[in-house]
Short mmCIF file of C-alpha atoms in Angstrom, two decimals:
data_model
loop_
_atom_site.label_atom_id
_atom_site.label_comp_id
_atom_site.label_asym_id
_atom_site.label_seq_id
_atom_site.Cartn_x
_atom_site.Cartn_y
_atom_site.Cartn_z
CA MET A 13 166.33 74.07 80.82
CA ALA A 14 167.85 77.50 79.88
CA ALA A 15 166.39 80.29 81.14
CA SER A 16 164.42 82.45 79.03
CA TYR A 17 164.79 85.83 78.86
CA SER A 18 162.87 88.97 76.71
CA PHE A 19 165.30 91.18 74.78
CA ALA A 20 165.22 94.49 72.97
CA SER A 21 167.50 95.54 70.17
CA LEU A 22 169.79 98.70 71.06
CA GLY A 23 168.26 100.30 68.23
CA GLU A 24 164.64 99.48 69.42
CA LEU A 25 165.34 101.06 72.82
CA TYR A 26 167.03 104.22 70.84
CA ASP A 27 163.82 104.84 69.56
CA GLU A 28 161.77 104.80 72.65
CA PRO A 29 160.59 108.26 73.08
CA SER A 30 161.83 110.46 76.18
CA GLU A 31 161.68 113.94 77.66
CA ASP A 32 164.45 113.78 79.94
CA GLU A 33 167.12 115.83 78.14
CA VAL A 34 170.05 114.24 79.61
CA LEU A 35 169.21 111.25 78.09
CA ALA A 36 168.77 112.81 74.90
CA ARG A 37 171.91 113.82 74.94
CA LEU A 38 173.40 110.74 75.85
CA LYS A 39 171.65 109.12 73.09
CA ILE A 40 172.86 111.35 70.76
CA ALA A 41 176.61 110.99 71.64
CA ALA A 42 175.97 107.37 71.48
CA ALA A 43 175.24 107.63 68.03
CA GLY A 44 177.99 109.71 66.81
CA PHE A 45 180.45 107.27 68.93
CA LEU A 46 179.57 103.91 68.61
CA PRO A 47 180.77 101.87 65.80
CA GLU A 48 178.26 100.61 62.72
CA GLY A 49 176.07 97.75 64.12
CA TRP A 50 175.33 99.34 67.28
CA LYS A 51 171.54 99.05 66.95
CA ASP A 52 171.72 95.21 66.49
CA TRP A 53 173.07 95.00 70.19
CA ARG A 54 170.58 93.07 72.30
CA VAL A 55 169.72 94.22 76.16
CA ARG A 56 168.02 92.14 78.67
CA LYS A 57 164.63 94.03 79.08
CA ASP A 58 163.80 92.60 82.14
CA HIS A 59 167.23 92.98 83.68
CA VAL A 60 167.70 94.97 87.17
CA VAL A 61 171.37 96.39 87.84
CA HIS A 62 172.01 96.18 91.61
CA MET A 63 173.56 99.35 93.08
CA GLU A 64 176.47 97.76 94.86
CA PRO A 65 179.82 100.41 95.67
CA SER A 66 181.91 98.02 94.09
CA VAL A 67 180.03 97.21 90.94
CA LEU A 68 179.49 101.45 90.28
CA ASN A 69 183.28 101.90 90.63
CA LYS A 70 184.20 98.98 87.81
CA MET A 71 181.10 100.22 85.69
CA ARG A 72 182.77 100.72 82.02
CA PHE A 73 180.35 102.18 79.46
CA CYS A 74 180.78 102.15 75.44
CA LEU A 75 180.87 106.05 75.31
CA SER A 76 183.37 108.64 76.74
CA ALA A 77 183.16 109.47 80.40
CA LEU A 78 183.69 113.07 78.44
CA GLU A 79 180.42 112.35 76.84
CA ILE A 80 178.61 111.37 79.75
CA ALA A 81 179.69 114.13 81.90
CA LYS A 82 178.73 116.53 79.26
CA ALA A 83 175.15 114.95 79.25
CA PHE A 84 174.40 115.58 82.07
CA ASN A 85 176.06 119.11 82.57
CA PRO A 86 177.23 120.85 79.12
CA ASP A 87 179.08 123.41 81.13
CA ALA A 88 180.77 121.32 83.04
CA LYS A 89 184.48 122.01 84.63
CA CYS A 90 185.49 118.89 86.03
CA LEU A 91 183.89 115.23 86.68
CA LYS A 92 184.47 114.33 90.68
CA GLU A 93 184.39 110.57 91.62
CA ARG A 94 181.07 110.60 93.57
CA PRO A 95 178.71 113.25 90.81
CA TYR A 96 180.29 110.53 88.15
CA ARG A 97 178.83 107.68 90.62
CA ASP A 98 175.67 109.67 90.66
CA MET A 99 175.68 109.79 86.98
CA LYS A 100 176.01 106.12 86.65
CA VAL A 101 173.25 105.36 89.15
CA LYS A 102 170.86 107.38 86.93
CA MET A 103 171.98 105.67 83.89
CA MET A 104 171.14 102.50 85.09
CA SER A 105 167.42 103.54 85.22
CA TRP A 106 167.16 103.98 81.18
CA PRO A 107 167.26 100.64 79.84
CA PHE A 108 169.03 102.22 76.70
CA CYS A 109 171.97 103.47 78.86
CA VAL A 110 172.00 99.63 80.51
CA GLY A 111 172.41 98.40 77.25
CA LEU A 112 176.14 100.66 76.98
CA ILE A 113 177.49 98.67 79.64
CA LEU A 114 181.06 97.02 78.56
CA GLY A 115 181.97 96.11 82.30
CA PRO A 116 183.03 94.29 84.83
CA PRO A 117 182.39 91.24 82.22
CA SER A 118 180.40 89.44 84.94
CA LEU A 119 177.75 92.71 84.33
CA ALA A 120 177.99 92.68 80.95
CA LEU A 121 177.21 88.97 80.84
CA GLN A 122 173.93 89.63 82.89
CA VAL A 123 172.87 92.47 80.60
CA ARG A 124 173.55 90.82 77.13
CA GLY A 125 172.48 86.93 78.30
CA SER A 126 175.14 85.33 76.66
CA ALA A 127 178.92 85.02 76.29
CA LEU A 128 178.41 84.97 72.29
CA HIS A 129 176.66 88.76 72.37
CA CYS A 130 179.05 90.04 74.93
CA GLU A 131 182.22 88.99 72.52
CA LEU A 132 180.42 90.61 69.49
CA VAL A 133 179.89 93.72 71.60
CA THR A 134 183.80 93.89 73.14
CA GLN A 135 185.04 93.28 69.25
CA SER A 136 182.94 95.63 68.15
CA VAL A 137 184.26 98.80 70.34
CA LYS A 138 188.01 96.99 70.50
CA ASN A 139 189.06 99.93 68.29
CA LEU A 140 187.54 102.75 70.45
CA ARG A 141 189.20 101.50 73.60
CA GLY A 142 191.53 104.62 73.35
CA LEU A 143 188.75 107.04 73.41
CA LEU A 144 186.95 105.64 76.18
CA MET A 145 189.07 108.08 78.83
CA THR A 146 188.72 107.37 82.75
CA ARG A 147 187.35 110.19 85.06
CA LYS A 148 190.44 111.66 85.63
CA GLU A 149 190.89 112.19 82.04
CA ALA A 150 187.66 113.63 81.20
CA SER A 151 188.06 116.03 84.12
CA LYS A 152 191.40 117.17 83.08
CA LEU A 153 189.98 117.84 79.25
CA LEU A 154 186.80 119.55 81.02
CA GLY A 155 189.29 122.21 82.79
CA ASP A 156 191.87 123.82 80.84
CA GLY A 157 193.48 120.47 79.85
CA SER A 158 196.43 121.14 81.69
CA GLU A 159 198.56 119.24 83.95
CA THR A 160 196.97 120.85 86.91
CA ASP A 161 195.97 119.24 90.12
CA GLU A 162 192.29 117.59 89.82
CA SER A 163 190.85 119.28 92.87
CA GLU A 164 192.16 122.83 91.13
CA SER A 165 190.54 122.18 87.79
CA CYS A 166 187.22 121.26 89.60
CA SER A 167 187.45 124.03 91.43
CA GLN A 168 188.28 126.72 89.00
CA SER A 169 184.42 127.67 87.82
CA THR A 170 183.91 128.41 91.82
CA SER A 171 186.69 130.27 92.22
CA LYS A 172 186.48 132.68 89.61
CA GLN A 173 183.05 133.31 90.86
CA ARG A 174 184.51 134.38 94.49
CA VAL A 175 187.40 136.42 92.68
CA SER A 176 184.55 138.09 91.04
CA THR A 177 182.29 138.19 94.43
CA THR A 178 185.46 139.39 96.28
CA SER A 179 186.58 142.19 93.82
CA ARG A 180 183.22 143.65 94.20
CA LEU A 181 183.39 143.84 97.68
CA GLN A 182 186.72 145.43 97.61
CA CYS A 183 185.51 148.05 95.51
CA LEU A 184 182.39 148.70 97.69
CA GLU A 185 184.43 148.73 100.43
CA ALA A 186 187.52 151.33 98.80
CA GLU A 187 184.37 153.70 97.81
CA SER A 188 182.99 153.51 101.34
CA ALA A 189 186.41 154.47 102.86
CA ALA A 190 187.25 157.26 100.34
CA THR A 191 183.40 158.44 101.53
CA ARG A 192 184.16 158.01 105.21
CA SER A 193 187.37 160.03 104.65
CA LEU A 194 185.79 162.69 102.60
CA LEU A 195 182.93 163.54 106.02
CA GLN A 196 186.32 163.63 108.20
CA GLU A 197 187.92 166.07 106.21
CA ILE A 198 184.52 168.25 105.86
CA LEU A 199 183.87 168.14 109.18
CA SER A 200 187.38 169.01 110.38
CA ARG A 201 187.42 171.85 108.42
CA LEU A 202 184.01 172.82 109.92
CA ASP A 203 185.57 172.13 113.02
CA ARG A 204 188.83 174.52 112.38
CA LYS A 205 186.54 176.97 110.75
CA GLY A 206 184.42 177.42 113.91
CA SER A 207 187.47 177.51 116.01
CA ASP A 208 188.81 180.73 114.03
CA THR A 209 185.51 182.22 114.17
CA GLY A 210 185.14 181.41 117.98
CA ASP A 211 188.81 183.00 118.55
CA SER A 212 188.20 186.29 116.43
CA ASP A 213 184.85 187.17 118.55
CA LEU A 214 186.59 186.82 121.62
CA GLU A 215 189.58 188.80 120.21
CA GLU A 216 186.85 191.95 119.37
CA ASP A 217 185.15 191.51 123.06
CA GLN A 218 188.51 191.69 124.85
CA ALA A 219 188.96 194.68 122.44
CA GLU A 220 185.75 196.59 123.41
CA GLU A 221 186.63 196.10 126.85
CA PHE A 222 189.48 198.34 126.87
CA MET A 223 188.24 200.99 125.05
#
């Protein structure tokens, strides 16, 4: 006897109200990226995705990694592996995002409920696969788009902040050094003036003794 599942269309899940800003941005990104007919894709409503590391590493969505990163952080400058894994885990708490799962095939089958519906989704996004960039490709585009090492790209924002802070500290140190130098010069002049005055008084006293 075939198992009986409860399904919802991706369009129905899209229309469900939510106050979460990240989910709202993911929905907007999906609406602008997915092919015609995507709202008719069906999703098992009762399916729970098991968060095994091997599954997370292979999990792919019908949405660019770049758009996912921007949805979670519009100001993102990189997309490292661990934060991306955390994003996937969070997305699995939203039925709409579960409906965006494209692979691995075994997981997609669980989400869609049948091989036929999995194939329908796969064929629908066939022409979009070139836009489904990898995490590393997304991270590069979030940076300056050059061929620099990912770790360098991911540290650009932090480095700029550090440089700015360092520059301010250097300016303060320079001003402090200049102030100390000026004070030392003033004290030195006062010492010399006091010494000259003392010598002059001594000469006058000696002159009075011989008079």
